[in-house]
mmCIF file of C-alpha atoms in Angstrom:
data_model
loop_
_atom_site.group_PDB
_atom_site.id
_atom_site.type_symbol
_atom_site.label_atom_id
_atom_site.label_comp_id
_atom_site.label_asym_id
_atom_site.label_seq_id
_atom_site.Cartn_x
_atom_site.Cartn_y
_atom_site.Cartn_z
ATOM 1 C CA MET A 1 98.859 94.799 82.258
ATOM 2 C CA THR A 2 100.763 96.938 80.620
ATOM 3 C CA ILE A 3 104.474 98.140 82.705
ATOM 4 C CA VAL A 4 102.304 101.517 83.682
ATOM 5 C CA ARG A 5 99.816 99.657 84.618
ATOM 6 C CA ALA A 6 100.933 97.935 87.095
ATOM 7 C CA LEU A 7 103.682 100.077 89.052
ATOM 8 C CA ALA A 8 100.611 103.419 89.346
ATOM 9 C CA ARG A 9 98.006 101.250 90.893
ATOM 10 C CA PRO A 10 99.716 100.438 93.889
ATOM 11 C CA MET A 11 101.555 104.030 93.842
ATOM 12 C CA LEU A 12 98.528 105.538 94.049
ATOM 13 C CA ALA A 13 96.432 102.616 96.404
ATOM 14 C CA SER A 14 99.673 103.048 98.369
ATOM 15 C CA SER A 15 98.363 106.423 99.965
ATOM 16 C CA PHE A 16 95.012 104.828 101.089
ATOM 17 C CA ILE A 17 96.207 101.934 102.994
ATOM 18 C CA PHE A 18 98.686 104.513 104.740
ATOM 19 C CA ALA A 19 95.909 106.513 105.171
ATOM 20 C CA GLY A 20 93.163 103.967 105.927
ATOM 21 C CA LEU A 21 95.773 102.033 108.554
ATOM 22 C CA ASP A 22 96.236 105.138 110.357
ATOM 23 C CA ARG A 23 92.771 106.602 110.975
ATOM 24 C CA LEU A 24 92.656 102.013 111.680
ATOM 25 C CA ARG A 25 94.837 102.798 114.227
ATOM 26 C CA HIS A 26 93.232 105.735 116.071
ATOM 27 C CA ALA A 27 89.036 105.013 115.661
ATOM 28 C CA ASP A 28 88.811 107.137 118.329
ATOM 29 C CA ALA A 29 90.533 110.424 116.664
ATOM 30 C CA THR A 30 88.978 109.376 113.224
ATOM 31 C CA ALA A 31 85.482 109.473 115.017
ATOM 32 C CA ALA A 32 85.935 112.821 116.390
ATOM 33 C CA GLN A 33 86.957 114.190 113.400
ATOM 34 C CA LEU A 34 84.109 113.143 111.123
ATOM 35 C CA SER A 35 81.173 113.269 113.692
ATOM 36 C CA ALA A 36 80.010 115.769 112.063
ATOM 37 C CA VAL A 37 79.290 112.984 108.594
ATOM 38 C CA LEU A 38 79.179 110.201 110.949
ATOM 39 C CA ARG A 39 76.612 110.972 113.703
ATOM 40 C CA PRO A 40 73.617 111.893 111.544
ATOM 41 C CA ILE A 41 75.044 107.958 109.589
ATOM 42 C CA SER A 42 75.054 106.404 113.165
ATOM 43 C CA SER A 43 71.516 107.363 113.956
ATOM 44 C CA ALA A 44 70.139 106.486 110.510
ATOM 45 C CA LEU A 45 71.353 103.045 110.440
ATOM 46 C CA PRO A 46 68.264 99.925 111.323
ATOM 47 C CA ILE A 47 70.644 98.787 113.632
ATOM 48 C CA GLU A 48 73.307 100.014 116.487
ATOM 49 C CA ALA A 49 76.729 101.833 115.214
ATOM 50 C CA SER A 50 78.975 103.891 117.566
ATOM 51 C CA GLU A 51 80.571 106.561 115.873
ATOM 52 C CA LYS A 52 83.319 104.393 116.180
ATOM 53 C CA THR A 53 82.438 102.172 114.073
ATOM 54 C CA LEU A 54 81.726 103.498 111.290
ATOM 55 C CA ALA A 55 85.087 105.562 111.630
ATOM 56 C CA ARG A 56 86.624 101.306 111.126
ATOM 57 C CA ALA A 57 84.690 100.381 109.183
ATOM 58 C CA LEU A 58 85.233 103.818 106.742
ATOM 59 C CA ALA A 59 88.898 102.837 107.484
ATOM 60 C CA GLY A 60 88.379 99.207 106.742
ATOM 61 C CA ALA A 61 86.949 100.501 103.732
ATOM 62 C CA GLN A 62 89.310 102.210 102.205
ATOM 63 C CA VAL A 63 92.308 99.918 102.965
ATOM 64 C CA GLY A 64 90.461 97.027 101.210
ATOM 65 C CA ALA A 65 89.849 99.475 97.977
ATOM 66 C CA GLY A 66 92.837 100.333 97.833
ATOM 67 C CA VAL A 67 94.351 96.484 98.122
ATOM 68 C CA LEU A 68 91.494 95.854 95.557
ATOM 69 C CA LEU A 69 93.022 98.632 93.090
ATOM 70 C CA ALA A 70 96.982 97.447 94.171
ATOM 71 C CA ALA A 71 96.697 93.539 93.635
ATOM 72 C CA GLY A 72 94.346 95.036 90.158
ATOM 73 C CA LYS A 73 91.261 93.302 91.126
ATOM 74 C CA PHE A 74 87.743 95.322 90.982
ATOM 75 C CA SER A 75 90.087 97.656 90.334
ATOM 76 C CA ARG A 76 87.569 99.651 88.820
ATOM 77 C CA PRO A 77 84.838 99.905 91.446
ATOM 78 C CA ALA A 78 87.349 99.239 94.501
ATOM 79 C CA ALA A 79 89.159 103.008 92.988
ATOM 80 C CA VAL A 80 85.065 105.271 93.323
ATOM 81 C CA VAL A 81 85.597 103.323 96.943
ATOM 82 C CA LEU A 82 88.687 105.492 96.888
ATOM 83 C CA ALA A 83 87.626 108.364 95.560
ATOM 84 C CA LEU A 84 84.301 108.554 97.479
ATOM 85 C CA THR A 85 86.226 107.765 101.356
ATOM 86 C CA ALA A 86 87.933 110.650 99.919
ATOM 87 C CA GLY A 87 86.318 113.490 99.046
ATOM 88 C CA LEU A 88 84.508 112.695 102.162
ATOM 89 C CA ASN A 89 87.987 112.849 104.158
ATOM 90 C CA THR A 90 88.611 116.537 102.370
ATOM 91 C CA VAL A 91 86.137 117.747 103.690
ATOM 92 C CA VAL A 92 86.142 117.570 106.921
ATOM 93 C CA GLU A 93 89.590 117.937 106.858
ATOM 94 C CA TYR A 94 89.745 120.606 105.107
ATOM 95 C CA ARG A 95 86.567 122.738 107.083
ATOM 96 C CA ASN A 96 88.415 121.126 110.646
ATOM 97 C CA ALA A 97 91.879 122.464 109.150
ATOM 98 C CA ASN A 98 93.749 125.281 112.117
ATOM 99 C CA THR A 99 94.114 128.044 109.804
ATOM 100 C CA ASP A 100 94.728 131.117 112.723
ATOM 101 C CA THR A 101 98.599 131.655 110.945
ATOM 102 C CA LYS A 102 99.775 131.574 107.382
ATOM 103 C CA GLU A 103 102.404 128.340 107.927
ATOM 104 C CA ASN A 104 98.440 127.141 108.965
ATOM 105 C CA ARG A 105 96.943 128.672 106.249
ATOM 106 C CA SER A 106 99.657 126.533 103.324
ATOM 107 C CA HIS A 107 99.344 123.524 105.140
ATOM 108 C CA ARG A 108 95.706 123.926 104.436
ATOM 109 C CA ARG A 109 95.767 124.409 100.723
ATOM 110 C CA ASN A 110 98.575 122.118 99.994
ATOM 111 C CA GLN A 111 97.078 119.213 102.208
ATOM 112 C CA LEU A 112 93.885 119.714 99.699
ATOM 113 C CA THR A 113 96.003 119.772 96.963
ATOM 114 C CA LYS A 114 97.866 116.373 97.221
ATOM 115 C CA ASN A 115 94.056 115.446 98.149
ATOM 116 C CA ILE A 116 92.174 116.751 94.999
ATOM 117 C CA GLY A 117 95.190 115.279 93.464
ATOM 118 C CA LEU A 118 94.699 111.813 94.956
ATOM 119 C CA ILE A 119 90.817 111.955 93.656
ATOM 120 C CA GLY A 120 91.395 112.936 90.873
ATOM 121 C CA GLY A 121 93.675 109.373 89.677
ATOM 122 C CA ALA A 122 91.341 107.443 91.835
ATOM 123 C CA LEU A 123 88.839 108.983 89.320
ATOM 124 C CA LEU A 124 91.261 108.086 86.962
ATOM 125 C CA ALA A 125 91.034 104.451 87.614
ATOM 126 C CA SER A 126 87.577 104.007 88.041
ATOM 127 C CA VAL A 127 87.029 104.665 84.641
ATOM 128 C CA ASP A 128 90.316 102.784 83.230
ATOM 129 C CA THR A 129 89.699 100.142 81.602
ATOM 130 C CA ALA A 130 92.690 98.007 81.197
ATOM 131 C CA GLY A 131 92.932 98.608 77.303
ATOM 132 C CA ARG A 132 89.881 96.461 77.125
ATOM 133 C CA PRO A 133 85.840 98.221 76.023
ATOM 134 C CA GLY A 134 84.628 99.785 78.357
ATOM 135 C CA LEU A 135 80.687 98.414 78.711
ATOM 136 C CA ALA A 136 78.880 101.293 77.233
ATOM 137 C CA TRP A 137 81.127 100.553 74.134
ATOM 138 C CA ARG A 138 80.672 96.961 73.642
ATOM 139 C CA THR A 139 76.661 97.951 74.688
ATOM 140 C CA GLU A 140 76.662 100.191 71.129
ATOM 141 C CA LYS A 141 78.177 98.313 69.308
ATOM 142 C CA LEU A 142 76.512 95.269 69.994
ATOM 143 C CA LEU A 143 72.835 97.187 69.746
ATOM 144 C CA ALA A 144 74.542 98.363 65.960
ATOM 145 C CA SER A 145 75.595 94.591 64.765
ATOM 146 C CA GLY A 146 71.704 93.734 66.154
ATOM 147 C CA LYS A 147 70.756 96.874 64.297
ATOM 148 C CA LYS A 148 72.748 95.840 61.084
ATOM 149 C CA THR A 149 71.591 91.911 61.601
ATOM 150 C CA ALA A 150 68.107 92.770 61.091
ATOM 151 C CA LYS A 151 68.059 94.831 58.645
ATOM 152 C CA THR A 152 69.382 92.125 56.411
ATOM 153 C CA GLN A 153 67.021 89.868 57.258
ATOM 154 C CA PHE A 154 64.583 92.541 56.148
ATOM 155 C CA LYS A 155 65.827 93.194 53.197
ATOM 156 C CA ASN A 156 66.280 89.198 52.673
ATOM 157 C CA ALA A 157 62.361 88.708 54.093
ATOM 158 C CA ASP A 158 61.623 91.284 51.002
ATOM 159 C CA LYS A 159 63.369 89.447 48.580
ATOM 160 C CA GLN A 160 61.659 86.870 49.415
ATOM 161 C CA VAL A 161 57.717 87.890 49.268
ATOM 162 C CA ARG A 162 58.810 89.878 46.408
ATOM 163 C CA ALA A 163 60.106 86.187 44.591
ATOM 164 C CA LEU A 164 57.090 84.506 45.772
ATOM 165 C CA ALA A 165 54.795 87.987 44.661
ATOM 166 C CA HIS A 166 55.955 87.317 41.060
ATOM 167 C CA ASP A 167 55.574 83.713 40.642
ATOM 168 C CA VAL A 168 52.174 83.980 41.927
ATOM 169 C CA THR A 169 51.060 86.706 39.464
ATOM 170 C CA GLY A 170 52.821 85.110 36.822
ATOM 171 C CA GLN A 171 51.586 81.812 36.777
#
């Protein structure tokens, strides 16, 4: 791991971890804030789960994914989880923000741009292969190698068939 990744991942993850811990500590307020999203999810689940429980699960997922990203373990899936939770929180915060005064509108805009930046960072982390080729590249190279091998095998088989035909007709 490069020094940039070793520093950047924990730095990016820290914001998500602290936000998730804050949401865990204030689960009632989180459930109230996210109720428009959590209510339909709660009713759709096959098990009984309150909005507060779902808010805690969302916050716990954010903390867990942040810790995984900071540690560099399963960092790509963890970054996807962080981007999704941050996107959800951004939409809800933006819709519920107080816009009565000019200062409140400015704060809302600043929070939105900060959250969009965090989502962007999480999305970049979700596609970071840490210098190793990604699955798509590996698959493409494997297919190209297979095509090349098959083409070579067909050429060799064709040569052998022609040589055999020449031997049969030449006798």
